[in-house]
Each structure stands twice: as structure tokens, then as C-alpha cells.
Short mmCIF file of C-alpha atoms in Angstrom, two decimals:
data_model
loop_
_atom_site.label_atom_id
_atom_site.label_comp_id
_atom_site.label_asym_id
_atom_site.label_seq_id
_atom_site.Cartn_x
_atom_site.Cartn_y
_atom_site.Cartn_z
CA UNK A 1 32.96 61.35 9.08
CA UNK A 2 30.71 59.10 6.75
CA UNK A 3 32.91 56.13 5.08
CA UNK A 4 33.33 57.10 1.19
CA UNK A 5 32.21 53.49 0.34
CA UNK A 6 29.01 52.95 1.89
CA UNK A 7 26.19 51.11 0.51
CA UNK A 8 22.96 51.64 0.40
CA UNK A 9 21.62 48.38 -0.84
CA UNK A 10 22.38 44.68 -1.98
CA UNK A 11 24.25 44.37 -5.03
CA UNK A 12 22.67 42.19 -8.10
CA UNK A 13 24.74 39.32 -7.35
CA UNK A 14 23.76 39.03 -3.68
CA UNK A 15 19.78 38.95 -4.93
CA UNK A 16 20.34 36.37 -7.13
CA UNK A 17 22.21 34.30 -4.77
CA UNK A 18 19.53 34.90 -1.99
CA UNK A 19 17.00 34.03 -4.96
CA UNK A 20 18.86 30.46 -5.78
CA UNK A 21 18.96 29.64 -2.16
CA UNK A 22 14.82 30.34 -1.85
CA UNK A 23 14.06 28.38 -4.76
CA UNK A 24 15.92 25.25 -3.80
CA UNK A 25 14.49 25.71 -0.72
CA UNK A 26 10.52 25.72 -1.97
CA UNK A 27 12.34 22.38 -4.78
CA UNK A 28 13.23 20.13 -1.90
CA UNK A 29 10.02 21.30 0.01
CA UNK A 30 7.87 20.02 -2.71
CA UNK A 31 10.18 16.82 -3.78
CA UNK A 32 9.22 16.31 0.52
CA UNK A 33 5.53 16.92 -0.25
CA UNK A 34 5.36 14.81 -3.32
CA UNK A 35 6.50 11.79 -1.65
CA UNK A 36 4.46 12.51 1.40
CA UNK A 37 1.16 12.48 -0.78
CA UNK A 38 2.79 9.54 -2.74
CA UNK A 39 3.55 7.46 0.45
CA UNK A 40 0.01 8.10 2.01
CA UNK A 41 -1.86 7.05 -1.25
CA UNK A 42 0.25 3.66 -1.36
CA UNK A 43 -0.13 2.86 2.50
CA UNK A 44 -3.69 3.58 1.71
CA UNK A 45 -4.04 1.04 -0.89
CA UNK A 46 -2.45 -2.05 1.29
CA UNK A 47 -4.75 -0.60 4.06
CA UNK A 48 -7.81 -1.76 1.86
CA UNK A 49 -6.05 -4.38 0.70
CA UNK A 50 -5.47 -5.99 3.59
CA UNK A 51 -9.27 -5.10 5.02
CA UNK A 52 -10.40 -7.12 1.36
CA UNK A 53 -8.37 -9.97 2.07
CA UNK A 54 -9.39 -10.05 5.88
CA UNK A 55 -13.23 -9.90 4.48
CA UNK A 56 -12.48 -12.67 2.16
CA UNK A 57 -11.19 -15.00 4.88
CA UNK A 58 -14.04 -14.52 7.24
CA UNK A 59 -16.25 -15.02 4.16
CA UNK A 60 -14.90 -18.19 3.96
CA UNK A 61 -15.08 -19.14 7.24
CA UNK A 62 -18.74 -17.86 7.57
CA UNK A 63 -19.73 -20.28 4.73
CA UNK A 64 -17.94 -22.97 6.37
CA UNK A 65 -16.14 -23.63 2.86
CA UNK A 66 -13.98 -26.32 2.27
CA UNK A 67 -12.70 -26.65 -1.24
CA UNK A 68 -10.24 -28.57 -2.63
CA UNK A 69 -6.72 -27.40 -2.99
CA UNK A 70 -6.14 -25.25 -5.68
CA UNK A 71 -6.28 -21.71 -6.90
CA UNK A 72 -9.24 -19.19 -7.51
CA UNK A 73 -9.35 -15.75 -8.35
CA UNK A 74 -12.34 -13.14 -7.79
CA UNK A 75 -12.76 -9.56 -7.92
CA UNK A 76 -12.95 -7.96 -3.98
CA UNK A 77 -13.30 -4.21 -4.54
CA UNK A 78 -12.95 -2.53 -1.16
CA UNK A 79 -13.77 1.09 -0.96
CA UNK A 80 -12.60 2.98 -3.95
CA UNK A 81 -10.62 -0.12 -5.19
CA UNK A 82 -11.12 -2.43 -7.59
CA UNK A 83 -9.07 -4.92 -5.94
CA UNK A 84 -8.72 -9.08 -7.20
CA UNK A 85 -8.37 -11.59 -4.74
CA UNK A 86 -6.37 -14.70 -5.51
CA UNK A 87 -7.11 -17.48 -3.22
CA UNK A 88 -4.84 -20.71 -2.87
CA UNK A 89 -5.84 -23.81 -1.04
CA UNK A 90 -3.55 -26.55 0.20
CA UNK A 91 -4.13 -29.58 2.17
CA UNK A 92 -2.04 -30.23 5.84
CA UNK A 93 -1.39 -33.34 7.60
CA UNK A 94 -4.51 -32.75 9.27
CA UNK A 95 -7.09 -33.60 6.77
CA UNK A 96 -10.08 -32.08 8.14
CA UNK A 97 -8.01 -28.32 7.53
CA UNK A 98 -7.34 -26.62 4.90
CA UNK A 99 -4.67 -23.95 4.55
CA UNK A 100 -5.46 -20.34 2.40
CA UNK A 101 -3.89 -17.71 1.82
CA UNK A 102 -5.58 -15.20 0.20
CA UNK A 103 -3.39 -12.37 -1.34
CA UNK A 104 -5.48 -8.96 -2.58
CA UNK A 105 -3.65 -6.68 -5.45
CA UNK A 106 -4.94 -4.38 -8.19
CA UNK A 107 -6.19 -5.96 -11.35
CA UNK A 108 -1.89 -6.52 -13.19
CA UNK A 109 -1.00 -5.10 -10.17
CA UNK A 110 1.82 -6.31 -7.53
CA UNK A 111 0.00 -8.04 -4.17
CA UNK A 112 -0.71 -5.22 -1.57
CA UNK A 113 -1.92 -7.71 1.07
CA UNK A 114 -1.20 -11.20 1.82
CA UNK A 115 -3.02 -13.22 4.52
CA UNK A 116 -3.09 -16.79 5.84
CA UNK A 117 -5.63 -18.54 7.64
CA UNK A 118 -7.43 -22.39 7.96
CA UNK A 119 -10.57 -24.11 6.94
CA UNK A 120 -12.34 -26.43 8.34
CA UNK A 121 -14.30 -29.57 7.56
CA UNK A 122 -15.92 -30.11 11.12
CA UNK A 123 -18.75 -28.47 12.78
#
């Protein structure tokens, strides 16, 4: 005996539900890819950052410069970046070293990389 009741088919209600499920789905699947892209581009960034400021201590070094303590700023594009490194000197109790630390950031930007190194005044 066939049931009197039997369907054939989903109803309206259950497509729509099935429908609402699917397209949170495919939201929270981009939301995941749009801070995937978002985090890549940022860790990017501090990657050149970091390379600009590494460049900019061994510049230093290379010219054997030894200036007095204080502050400078100058641009350090790396790659695709227009990056601005700002450059602080201090003195130590050794007075033939210098301490820098040289922190790399886009132009208004916050500072993506900061690194510290020391100068030297003898050969």
C-alpha cells in the first residue's frame, strides 16, 4: 500500500532554510579570505620594513659613520614601498660607540620595523 502522505519533493521552507545555511556559509568563507589577504599584505609591509631598516644599519656601518646624537629622518623605499627611516643616535658610557636605532614606517604611518645596532669611532 503507498502512504497517502508522501512527498515528492522539499517544501519552500526547507529551500530557503538550506539557502540561508549556504550563504552564511560562502559570508564567513569570505570574512576568512578577507583577513587572510589583509594579514599577508600587512606581514608583507614589516617584511620590507624590517629589510629597509636592516639596509640602513649596514649603510651606516659601511660608511663607518659616527654622528652625533640626535635624530634624522630619510626616505628608504624598499621594493614597492615608499618607506621613511627615522634614525636616533645616543651616546653610551663607552664613548667611542654610538647607539641607533633605526625604526622604518610609511610616510604618517605607524613604525613597521624597529632595529638597534652600534657605531663605531675606531678602525
Amino acid at each position: 500500500m503507498i502512504p497517502t502522505h508522501a512527498q515528492d519533493g522539499f517544501t519552500l521552507l526547507e529551500v530557503l532554510v538550506a539557502l540561508a545555511i549556504v550563504a552564511i556559509a560562502l559570508a564567513a568563507t569570505l570574512r576568512a579570505l578577507g583577513v587572510s589577504a589583509s594579514g599577508a599584505h600587512a606581514m608583507q609591509q614589516r617584511s620590507l620594513a624590517l629589510q629597509a631598516a636592516e639596509n640602513r644599519l649596514a649603510e651606516l656601518r659601511l660608511l663607518r659613520a659616527f654622528p652625533a646624537p640626535g635624530r634624522t629622518v630619510e626616505p628608504c623605499a624598499q621594493g614597492p614601498l615608499a618607506l621613511v627611516c627615522e634614525q636616533e643616535f645616543q651616546r653610551t658610557v663607552n664613548g667611542s660607540f654610538r647607539m641607533v636605532t633605526v625604526r622604518a614606517r610609511l610616510a604618517q604611518g605607524p613604525v613597521l620595523a624597529e632595529l638597534s645596532g652600534l657605531l663605531s669611532s675606531l678602525p
